[in-house]
PDB file of C-alpha atoms and ligand atoms in Angstrom:
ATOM      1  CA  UNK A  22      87.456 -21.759   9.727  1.00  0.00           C
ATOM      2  CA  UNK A  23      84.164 -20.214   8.320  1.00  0.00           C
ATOM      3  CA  UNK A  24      81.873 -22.622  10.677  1.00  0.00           C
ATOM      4  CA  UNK A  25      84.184 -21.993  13.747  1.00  0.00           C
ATOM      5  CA  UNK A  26      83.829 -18.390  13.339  1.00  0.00           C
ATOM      6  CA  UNK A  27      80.172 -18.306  12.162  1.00  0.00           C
ATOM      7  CA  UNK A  28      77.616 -15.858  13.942  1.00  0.00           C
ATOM      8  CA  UNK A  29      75.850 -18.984  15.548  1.00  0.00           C
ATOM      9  CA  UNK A  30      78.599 -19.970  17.559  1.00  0.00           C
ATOM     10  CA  UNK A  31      79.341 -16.358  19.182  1.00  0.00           C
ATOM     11  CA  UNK A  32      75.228 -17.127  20.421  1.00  0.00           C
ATOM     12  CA  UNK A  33      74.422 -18.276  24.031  1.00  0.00           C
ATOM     13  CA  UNK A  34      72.441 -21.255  23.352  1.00  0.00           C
ATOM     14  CA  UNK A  35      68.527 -20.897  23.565  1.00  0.00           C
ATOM     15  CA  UNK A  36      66.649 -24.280  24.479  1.00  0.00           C
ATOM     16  CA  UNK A  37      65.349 -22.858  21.262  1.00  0.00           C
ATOM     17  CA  UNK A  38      67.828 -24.344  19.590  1.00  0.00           C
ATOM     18  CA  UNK A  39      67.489 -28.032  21.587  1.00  0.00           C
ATOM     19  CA  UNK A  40      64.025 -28.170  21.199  1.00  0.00           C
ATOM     20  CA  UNK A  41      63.975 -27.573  17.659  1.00  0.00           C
ATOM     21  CA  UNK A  42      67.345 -29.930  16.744  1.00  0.00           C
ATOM     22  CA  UNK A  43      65.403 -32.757  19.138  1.00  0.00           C
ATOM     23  CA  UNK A  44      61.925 -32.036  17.619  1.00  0.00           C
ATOM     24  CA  UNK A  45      60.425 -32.533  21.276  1.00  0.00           C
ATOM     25  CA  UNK A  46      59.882 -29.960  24.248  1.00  0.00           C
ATOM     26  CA  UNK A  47      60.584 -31.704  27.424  1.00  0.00           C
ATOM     27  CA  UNK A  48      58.692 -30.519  30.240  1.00  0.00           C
ATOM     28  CA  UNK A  49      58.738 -31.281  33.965  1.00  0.00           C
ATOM     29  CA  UNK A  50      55.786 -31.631  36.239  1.00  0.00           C
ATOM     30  CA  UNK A  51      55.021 -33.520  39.290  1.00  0.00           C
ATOM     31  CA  UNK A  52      52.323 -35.449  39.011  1.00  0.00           C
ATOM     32  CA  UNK A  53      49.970 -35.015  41.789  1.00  0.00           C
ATOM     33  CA  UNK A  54      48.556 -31.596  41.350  1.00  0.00           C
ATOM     34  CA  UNK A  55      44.715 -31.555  41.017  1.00  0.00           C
ATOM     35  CA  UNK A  56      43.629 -30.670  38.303  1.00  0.00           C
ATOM     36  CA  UNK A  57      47.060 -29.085  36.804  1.00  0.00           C
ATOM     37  CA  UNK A  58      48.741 -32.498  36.606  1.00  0.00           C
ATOM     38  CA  UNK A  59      47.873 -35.879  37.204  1.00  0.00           C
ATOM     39  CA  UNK A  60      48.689 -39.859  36.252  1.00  0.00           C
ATOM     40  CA  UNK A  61      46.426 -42.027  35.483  1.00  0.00           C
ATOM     41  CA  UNK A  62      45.494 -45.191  36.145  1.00  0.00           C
ATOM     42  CA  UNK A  63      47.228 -46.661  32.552  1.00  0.00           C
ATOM     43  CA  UNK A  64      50.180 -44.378  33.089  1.00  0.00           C
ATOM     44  CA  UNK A  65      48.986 -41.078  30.659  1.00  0.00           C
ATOM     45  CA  UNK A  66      49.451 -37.658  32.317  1.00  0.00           C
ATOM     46  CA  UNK A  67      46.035 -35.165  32.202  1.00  0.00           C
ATOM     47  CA  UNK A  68      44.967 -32.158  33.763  1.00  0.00           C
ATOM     48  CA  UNK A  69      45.162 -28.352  32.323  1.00  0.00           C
ATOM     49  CA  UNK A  70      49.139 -28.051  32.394  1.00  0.00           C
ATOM     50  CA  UNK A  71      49.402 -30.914  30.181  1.00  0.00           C
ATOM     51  CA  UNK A  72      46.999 -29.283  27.753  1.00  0.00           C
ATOM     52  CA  UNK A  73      48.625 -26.293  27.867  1.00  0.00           C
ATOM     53  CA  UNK A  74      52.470 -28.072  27.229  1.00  0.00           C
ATOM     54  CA  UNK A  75      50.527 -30.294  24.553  1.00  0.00           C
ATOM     55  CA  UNK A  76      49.360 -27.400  22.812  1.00  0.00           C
ATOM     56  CA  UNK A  77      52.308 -25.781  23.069  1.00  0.00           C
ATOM     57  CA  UNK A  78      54.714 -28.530  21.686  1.00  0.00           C
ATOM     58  CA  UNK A  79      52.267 -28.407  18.585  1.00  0.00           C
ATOM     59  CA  UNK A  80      52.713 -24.783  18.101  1.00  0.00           C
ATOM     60  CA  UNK A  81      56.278 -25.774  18.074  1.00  0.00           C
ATOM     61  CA  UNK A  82      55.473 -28.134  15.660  1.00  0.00           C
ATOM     62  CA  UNK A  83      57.581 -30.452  17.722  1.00  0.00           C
ATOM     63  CA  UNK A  84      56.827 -33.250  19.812  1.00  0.00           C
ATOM     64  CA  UNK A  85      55.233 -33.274  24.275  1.00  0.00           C
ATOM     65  CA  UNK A  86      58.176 -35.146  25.832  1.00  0.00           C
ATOM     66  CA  UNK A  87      56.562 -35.347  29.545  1.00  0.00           C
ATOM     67  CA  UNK A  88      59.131 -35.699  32.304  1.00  0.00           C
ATOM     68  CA  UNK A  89      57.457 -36.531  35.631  1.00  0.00           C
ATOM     69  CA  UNK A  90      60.026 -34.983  38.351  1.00  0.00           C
ATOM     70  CA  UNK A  91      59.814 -34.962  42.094  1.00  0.00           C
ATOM     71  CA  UNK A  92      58.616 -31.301  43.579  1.00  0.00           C
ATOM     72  CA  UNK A  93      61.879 -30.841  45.730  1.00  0.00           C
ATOM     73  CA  UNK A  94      64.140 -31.781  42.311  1.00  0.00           C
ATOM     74  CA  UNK A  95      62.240 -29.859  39.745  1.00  0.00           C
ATOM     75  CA  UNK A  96      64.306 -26.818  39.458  1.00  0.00           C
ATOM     76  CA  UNK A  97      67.480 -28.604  39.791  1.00  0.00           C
ATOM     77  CA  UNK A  98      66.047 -30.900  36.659  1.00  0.00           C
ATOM     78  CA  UNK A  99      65.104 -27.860  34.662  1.00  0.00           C
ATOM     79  CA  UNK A 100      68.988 -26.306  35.245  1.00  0.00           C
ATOM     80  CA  UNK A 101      70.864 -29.487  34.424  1.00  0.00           C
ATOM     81  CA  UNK A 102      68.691 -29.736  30.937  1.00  0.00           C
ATOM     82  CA  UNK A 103      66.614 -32.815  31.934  1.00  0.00           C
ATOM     83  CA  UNK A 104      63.429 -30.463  30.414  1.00  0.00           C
ATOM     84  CA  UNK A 105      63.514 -27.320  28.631  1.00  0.00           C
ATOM     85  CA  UNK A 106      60.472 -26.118  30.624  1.00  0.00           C
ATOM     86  CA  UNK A 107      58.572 -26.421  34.088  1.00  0.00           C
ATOM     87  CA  UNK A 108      54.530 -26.114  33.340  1.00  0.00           C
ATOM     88  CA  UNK A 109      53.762 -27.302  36.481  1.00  0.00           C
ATOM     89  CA  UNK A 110      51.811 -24.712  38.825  1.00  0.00           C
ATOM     90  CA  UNK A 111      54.949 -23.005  40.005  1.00  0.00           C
ATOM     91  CA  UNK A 112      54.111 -19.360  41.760  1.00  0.00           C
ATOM     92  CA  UNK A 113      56.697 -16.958  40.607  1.00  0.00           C
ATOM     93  CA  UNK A 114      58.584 -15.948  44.104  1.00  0.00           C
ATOM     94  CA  UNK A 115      61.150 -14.004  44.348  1.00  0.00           C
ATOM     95  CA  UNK A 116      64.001 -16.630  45.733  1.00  0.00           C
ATOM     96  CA  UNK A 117      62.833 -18.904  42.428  1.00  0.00           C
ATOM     97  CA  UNK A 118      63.190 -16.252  40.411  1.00  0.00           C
ATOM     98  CA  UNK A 119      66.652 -15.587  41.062  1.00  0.00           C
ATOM     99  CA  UNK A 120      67.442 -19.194  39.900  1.00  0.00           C
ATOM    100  CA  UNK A 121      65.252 -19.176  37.031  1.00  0.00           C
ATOM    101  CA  UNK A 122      63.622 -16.973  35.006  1.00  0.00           C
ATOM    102  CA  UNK A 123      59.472 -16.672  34.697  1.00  0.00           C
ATOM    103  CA  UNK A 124      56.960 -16.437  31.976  1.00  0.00           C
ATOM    104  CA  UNK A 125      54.381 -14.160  32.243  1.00  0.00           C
ATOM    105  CA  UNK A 126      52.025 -15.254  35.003  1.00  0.00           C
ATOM    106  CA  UNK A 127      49.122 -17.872  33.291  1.00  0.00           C
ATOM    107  CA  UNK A 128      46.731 -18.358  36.392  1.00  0.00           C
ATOM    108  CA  UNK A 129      46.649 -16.683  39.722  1.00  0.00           C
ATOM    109  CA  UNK A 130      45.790 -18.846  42.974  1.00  0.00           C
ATOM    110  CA  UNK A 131      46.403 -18.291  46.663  1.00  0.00           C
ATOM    111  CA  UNK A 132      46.623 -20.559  49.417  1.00  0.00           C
ATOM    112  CA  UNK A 133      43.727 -22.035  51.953  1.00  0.00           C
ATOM    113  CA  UNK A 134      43.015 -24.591  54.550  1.00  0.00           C
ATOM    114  CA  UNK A 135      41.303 -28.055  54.694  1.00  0.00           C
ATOM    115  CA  UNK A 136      40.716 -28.400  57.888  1.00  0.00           C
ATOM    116  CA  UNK A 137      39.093 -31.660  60.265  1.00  0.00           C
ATOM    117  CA  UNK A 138      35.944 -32.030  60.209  1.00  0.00           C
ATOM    118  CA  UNK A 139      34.971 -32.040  63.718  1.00  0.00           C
ATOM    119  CA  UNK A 140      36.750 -28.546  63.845  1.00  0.00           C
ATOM    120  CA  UNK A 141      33.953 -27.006  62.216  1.00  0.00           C
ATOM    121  CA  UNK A 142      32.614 -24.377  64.115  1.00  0.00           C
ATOM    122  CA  UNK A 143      35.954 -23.839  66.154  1.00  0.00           C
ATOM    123  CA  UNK A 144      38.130 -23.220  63.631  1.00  0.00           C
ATOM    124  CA  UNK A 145      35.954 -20.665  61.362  1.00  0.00           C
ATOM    125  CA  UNK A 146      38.630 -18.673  59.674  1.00  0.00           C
ATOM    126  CA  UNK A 147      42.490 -19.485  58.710  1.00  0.00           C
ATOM    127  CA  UNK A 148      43.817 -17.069  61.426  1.00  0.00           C
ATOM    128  CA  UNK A 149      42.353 -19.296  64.314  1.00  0.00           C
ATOM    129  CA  UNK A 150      45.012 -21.996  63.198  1.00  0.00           C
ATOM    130  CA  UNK A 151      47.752 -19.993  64.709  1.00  0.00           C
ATOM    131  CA  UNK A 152      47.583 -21.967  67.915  1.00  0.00           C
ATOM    132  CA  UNK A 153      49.611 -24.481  69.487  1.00  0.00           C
ATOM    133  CA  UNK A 154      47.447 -26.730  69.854  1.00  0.00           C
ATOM    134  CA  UNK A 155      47.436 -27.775  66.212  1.00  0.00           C
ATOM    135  CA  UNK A 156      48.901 -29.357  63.741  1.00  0.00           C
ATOM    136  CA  UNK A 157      49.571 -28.822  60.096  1.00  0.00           C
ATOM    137  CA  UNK A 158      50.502 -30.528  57.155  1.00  0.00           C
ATOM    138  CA  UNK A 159      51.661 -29.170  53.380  1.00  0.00           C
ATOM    139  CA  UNK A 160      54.369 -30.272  50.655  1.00  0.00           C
ATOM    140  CA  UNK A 161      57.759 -29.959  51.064  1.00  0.00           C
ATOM    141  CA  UNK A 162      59.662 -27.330  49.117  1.00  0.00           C
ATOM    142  CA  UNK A 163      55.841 -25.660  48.073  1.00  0.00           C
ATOM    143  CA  UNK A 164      54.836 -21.958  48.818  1.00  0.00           C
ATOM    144  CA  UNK A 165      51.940 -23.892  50.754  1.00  0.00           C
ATOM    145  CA  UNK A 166      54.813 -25.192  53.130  1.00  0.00           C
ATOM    146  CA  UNK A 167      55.949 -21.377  53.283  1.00  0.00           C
ATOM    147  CA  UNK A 168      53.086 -19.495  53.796  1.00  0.00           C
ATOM    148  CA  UNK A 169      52.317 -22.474  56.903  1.00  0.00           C
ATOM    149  CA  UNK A 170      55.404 -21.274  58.610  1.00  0.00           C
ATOM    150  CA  UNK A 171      54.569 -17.321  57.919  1.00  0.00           C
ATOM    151  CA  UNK A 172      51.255 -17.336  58.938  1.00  0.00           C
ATOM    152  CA  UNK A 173      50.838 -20.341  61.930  1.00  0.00           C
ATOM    153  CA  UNK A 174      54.395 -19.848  63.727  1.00  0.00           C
ATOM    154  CA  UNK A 175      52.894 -21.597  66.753  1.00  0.00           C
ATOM    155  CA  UNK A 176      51.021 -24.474  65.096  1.00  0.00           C
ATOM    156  CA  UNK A 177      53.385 -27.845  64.558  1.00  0.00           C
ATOM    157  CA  UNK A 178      53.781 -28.127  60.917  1.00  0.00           C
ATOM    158  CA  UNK A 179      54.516 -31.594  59.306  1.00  0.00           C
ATOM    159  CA  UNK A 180      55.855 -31.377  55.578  1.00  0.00           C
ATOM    160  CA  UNK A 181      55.394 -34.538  52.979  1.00  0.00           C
ATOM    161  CA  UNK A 182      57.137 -35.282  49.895  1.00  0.00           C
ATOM    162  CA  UNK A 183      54.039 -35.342  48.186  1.00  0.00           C
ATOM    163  CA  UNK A 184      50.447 -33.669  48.586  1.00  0.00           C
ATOM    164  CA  UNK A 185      48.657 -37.058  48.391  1.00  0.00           C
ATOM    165  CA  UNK A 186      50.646 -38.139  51.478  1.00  0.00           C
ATOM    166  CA  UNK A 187      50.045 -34.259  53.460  1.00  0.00           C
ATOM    167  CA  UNK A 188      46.262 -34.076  52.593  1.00  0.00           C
ATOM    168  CA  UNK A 189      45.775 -37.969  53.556  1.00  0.00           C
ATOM    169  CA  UNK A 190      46.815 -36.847  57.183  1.00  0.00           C
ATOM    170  CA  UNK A 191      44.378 -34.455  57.551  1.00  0.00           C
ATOM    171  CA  UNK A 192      41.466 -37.131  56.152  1.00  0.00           C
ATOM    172  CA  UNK A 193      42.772 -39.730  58.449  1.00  0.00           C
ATOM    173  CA  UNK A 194      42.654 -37.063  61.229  1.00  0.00           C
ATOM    174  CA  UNK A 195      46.765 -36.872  62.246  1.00  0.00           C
ATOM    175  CA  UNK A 196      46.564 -33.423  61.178  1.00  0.00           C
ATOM    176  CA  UNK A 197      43.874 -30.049  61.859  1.00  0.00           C
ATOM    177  CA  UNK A 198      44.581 -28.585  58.767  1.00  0.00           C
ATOM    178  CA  UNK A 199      46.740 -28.661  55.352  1.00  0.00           C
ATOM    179  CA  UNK A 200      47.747 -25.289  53.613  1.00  0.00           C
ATOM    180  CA  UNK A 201      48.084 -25.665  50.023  1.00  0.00           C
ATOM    181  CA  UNK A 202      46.600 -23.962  46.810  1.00  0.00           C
ATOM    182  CA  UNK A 203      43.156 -23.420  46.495  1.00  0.00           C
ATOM    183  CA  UNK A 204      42.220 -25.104  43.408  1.00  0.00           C
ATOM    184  CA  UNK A 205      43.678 -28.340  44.469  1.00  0.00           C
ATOM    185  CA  UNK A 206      41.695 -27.810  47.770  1.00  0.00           C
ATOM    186  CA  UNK A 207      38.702 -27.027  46.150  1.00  0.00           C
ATOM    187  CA  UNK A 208      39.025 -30.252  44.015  1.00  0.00           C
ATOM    188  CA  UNK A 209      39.647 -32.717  46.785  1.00  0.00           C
ATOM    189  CA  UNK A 210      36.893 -31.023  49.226  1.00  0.00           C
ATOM    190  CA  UNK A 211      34.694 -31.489  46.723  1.00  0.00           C
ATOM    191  CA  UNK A 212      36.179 -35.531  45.374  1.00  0.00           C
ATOM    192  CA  UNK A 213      36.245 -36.000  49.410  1.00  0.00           C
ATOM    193  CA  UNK A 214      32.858 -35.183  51.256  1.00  0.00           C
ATOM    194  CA  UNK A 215      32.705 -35.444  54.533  1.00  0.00           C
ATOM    195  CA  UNK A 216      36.950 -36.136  55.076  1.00  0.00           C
ATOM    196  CA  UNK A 217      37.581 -32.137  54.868  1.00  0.00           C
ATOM    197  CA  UNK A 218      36.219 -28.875  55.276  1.00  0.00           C
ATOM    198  CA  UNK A 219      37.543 -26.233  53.118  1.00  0.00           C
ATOM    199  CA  UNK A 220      38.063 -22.814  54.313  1.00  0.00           C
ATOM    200  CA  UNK A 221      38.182 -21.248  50.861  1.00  0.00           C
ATOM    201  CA  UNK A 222      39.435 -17.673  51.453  1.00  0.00           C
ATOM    202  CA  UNK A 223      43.082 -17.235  50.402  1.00  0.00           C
ATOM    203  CA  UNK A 224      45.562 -15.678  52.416  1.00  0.00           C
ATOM    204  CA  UNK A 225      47.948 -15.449  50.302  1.00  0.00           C
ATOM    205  CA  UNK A 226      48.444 -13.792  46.124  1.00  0.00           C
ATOM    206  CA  UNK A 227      50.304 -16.649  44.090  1.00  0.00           C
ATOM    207  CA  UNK A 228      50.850 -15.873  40.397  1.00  0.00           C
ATOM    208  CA  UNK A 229      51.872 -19.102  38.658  1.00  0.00           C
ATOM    209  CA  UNK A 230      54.068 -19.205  35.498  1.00  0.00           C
ATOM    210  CA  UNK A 231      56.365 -21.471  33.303  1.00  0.00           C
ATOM    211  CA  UNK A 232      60.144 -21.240  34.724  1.00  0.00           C
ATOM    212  CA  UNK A 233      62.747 -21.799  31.947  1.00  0.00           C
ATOM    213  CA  UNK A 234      66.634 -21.556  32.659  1.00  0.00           C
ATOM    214  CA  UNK A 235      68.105 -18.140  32.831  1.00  0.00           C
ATOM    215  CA  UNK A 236      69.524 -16.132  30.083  1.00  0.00           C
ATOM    216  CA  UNK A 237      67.416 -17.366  27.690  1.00  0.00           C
ATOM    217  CA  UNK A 238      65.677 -14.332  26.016  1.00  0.00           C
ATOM    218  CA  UNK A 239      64.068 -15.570  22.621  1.00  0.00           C
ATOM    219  CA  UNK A 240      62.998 -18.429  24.754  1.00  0.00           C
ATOM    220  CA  UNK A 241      60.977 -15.798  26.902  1.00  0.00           C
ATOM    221  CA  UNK A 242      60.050 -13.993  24.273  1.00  0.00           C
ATOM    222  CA  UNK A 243      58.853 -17.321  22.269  1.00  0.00           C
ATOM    223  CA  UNK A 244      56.478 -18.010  25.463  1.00  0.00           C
ATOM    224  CA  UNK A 245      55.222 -14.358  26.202  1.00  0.00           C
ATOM    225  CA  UNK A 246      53.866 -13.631  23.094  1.00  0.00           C
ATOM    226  CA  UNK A 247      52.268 -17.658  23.030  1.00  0.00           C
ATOM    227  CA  UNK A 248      50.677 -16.946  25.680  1.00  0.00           C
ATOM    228  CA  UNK A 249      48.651 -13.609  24.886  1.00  0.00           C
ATOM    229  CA  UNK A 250      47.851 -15.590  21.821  1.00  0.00           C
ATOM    230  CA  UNK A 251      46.403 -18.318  23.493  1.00  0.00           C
ATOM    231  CA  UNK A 252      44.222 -16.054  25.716  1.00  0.00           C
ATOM    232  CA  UNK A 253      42.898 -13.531  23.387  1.00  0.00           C
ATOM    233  CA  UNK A 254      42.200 -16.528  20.709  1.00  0.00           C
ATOM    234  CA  UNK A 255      39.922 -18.429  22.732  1.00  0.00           C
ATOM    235  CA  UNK A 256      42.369 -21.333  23.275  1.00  0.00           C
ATOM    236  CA  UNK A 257      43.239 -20.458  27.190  1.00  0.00           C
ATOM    237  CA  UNK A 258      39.670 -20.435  28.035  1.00  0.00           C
ATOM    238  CA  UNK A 259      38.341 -23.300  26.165  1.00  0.00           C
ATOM    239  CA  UNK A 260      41.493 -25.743  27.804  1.00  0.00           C
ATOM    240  CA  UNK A 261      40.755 -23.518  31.571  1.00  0.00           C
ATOM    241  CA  UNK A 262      36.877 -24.822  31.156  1.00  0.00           C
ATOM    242  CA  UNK A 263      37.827 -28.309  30.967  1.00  0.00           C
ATOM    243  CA  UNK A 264      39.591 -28.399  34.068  1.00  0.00           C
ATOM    244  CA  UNK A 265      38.137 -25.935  35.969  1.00  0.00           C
ATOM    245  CA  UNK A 266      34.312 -25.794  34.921  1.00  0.00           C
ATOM    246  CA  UNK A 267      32.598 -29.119  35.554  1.00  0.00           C
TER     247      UNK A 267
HETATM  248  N1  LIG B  11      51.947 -23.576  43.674  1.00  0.00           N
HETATM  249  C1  LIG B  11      52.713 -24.205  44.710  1.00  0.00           C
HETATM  250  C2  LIG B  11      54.165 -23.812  44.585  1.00  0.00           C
HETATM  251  O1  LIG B  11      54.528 -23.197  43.639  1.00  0.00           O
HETATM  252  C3  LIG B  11      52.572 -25.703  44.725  1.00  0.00           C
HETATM  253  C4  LIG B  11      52.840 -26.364  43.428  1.00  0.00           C
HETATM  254  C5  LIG B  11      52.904 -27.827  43.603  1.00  0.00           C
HETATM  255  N2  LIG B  11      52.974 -28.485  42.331  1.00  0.00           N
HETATM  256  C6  LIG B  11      53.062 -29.790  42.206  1.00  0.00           C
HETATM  257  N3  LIG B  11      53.126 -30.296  41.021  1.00  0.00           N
HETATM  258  N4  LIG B  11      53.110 -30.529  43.251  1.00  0.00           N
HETATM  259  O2  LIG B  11      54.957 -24.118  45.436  1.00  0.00           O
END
């Protein structure tokens, strides 16, 4: 009778509580997102997200569980427990955030275009991509794929399940442009001379935070205050110049 009836039970359950009884935070990414997330060539996942969750799990004291989860899936894998956590360059929006709730934003991006090549010169800023005469690429199920549909209604837009496979069409020219977050644009401009142009001036304001499942409040709190520690004690900065200050 005394356990049944013990203050614990009465308790929504915090993924607190599962990451602590497991010893491991599970977190889901999809690999693919220059420089927040990638695989490597022996199978390890890198990039400033990782660092972040890695770091994290040790302030935990408990162990980095990575769980590699398509884009379209990920909040469906968060709210049926497959991860306690998405670190994975997710902008707060509003429809997410009804599903899930946010920690504090950690980076702020916005979107841009790479564009052809041989467009250079025509197509000088994002607006002149509102045109029928071309066609688009982004993610599916990203607020790249969004703000292509908001902001070129009369371009053709062509959606991928990955990034690799939307940015390839603009390098192999079956595309004008692909709208997606600047410092993954910035990264393959500069990895891919010559294949892209990058009209760097963002369109759009995209905080990005860590979505946990909702009604989770110590969990929140847990990450909140982790995070203004990180920043003011130097850790933030010194994992942010390793992946974006080379
Ligand atoms: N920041 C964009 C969004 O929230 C794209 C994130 C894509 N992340 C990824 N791992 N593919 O929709």
């Amino acid at each position: 009778v005394g356990a049944l009836f013990s203050a614990h039970s009465y308790a929504a359950d915090s993924a607190i509580d599962n990451i602590l009884t497991s010893g491991e935070l599970k977190v889901c990414f999809e690999a693919g997102y220059i420089p927040f997330e990638m695989k490597t060539k022996d199978g390890r996942f890198i990039g400033f997200d990782i660092d972040l969750a890695k770091h994290m799990a040790r302030s935990m004291d408990v162990k980095f569980v990575p769980v590699n989860t398509a884009w379209d899936g990920i909040i469906p894998a968060l709210q049926t427990g497959k991860c306690d956590i998405i670190i994975g360059g997710m902008a707060i929006t509003p429809q997410r955030n009804l599903k899930v709730m946010f920690a504090d934003t950690y980076i702020e991006i916005g979107q841009t275009v790479l564009i052809k090549p041989d467009l250079q010169g025509k197509v000088t800023s994002y607006r002149d991509l509102n045109d029928e005469k071309y066609t688009l690429s982004s993610q599916i199920g990203t607020t790249g794929a969004q703000a292509a549909k908001k902001y070129f209604p009369k371009a053709t837009l062509n959606l991928f399940e990955t990034s690799a496979d939307a940015v390839l069409q603009v390098a192999n020219g079956k595309a004008d442009g692909f709208v997606y977050d600047l410092p993954y644009n910035a990264l393959y401009a500069s990895q891919h001379k010559g294949k892209v142009v990058h009209l760097d001036q963002s369109f759009t304001y995209e905080p990005l935070g860590w979505a946990i499942r909702q009604n989770d409040p110590n969990f929140l709190n847990f990450l909140n205050n982790y995070l203004v520690q990180i920043k003011k004690d130097g850790s933030y900065d010194r994992i942010y110049d390793k992946w974006f200050k080379s």
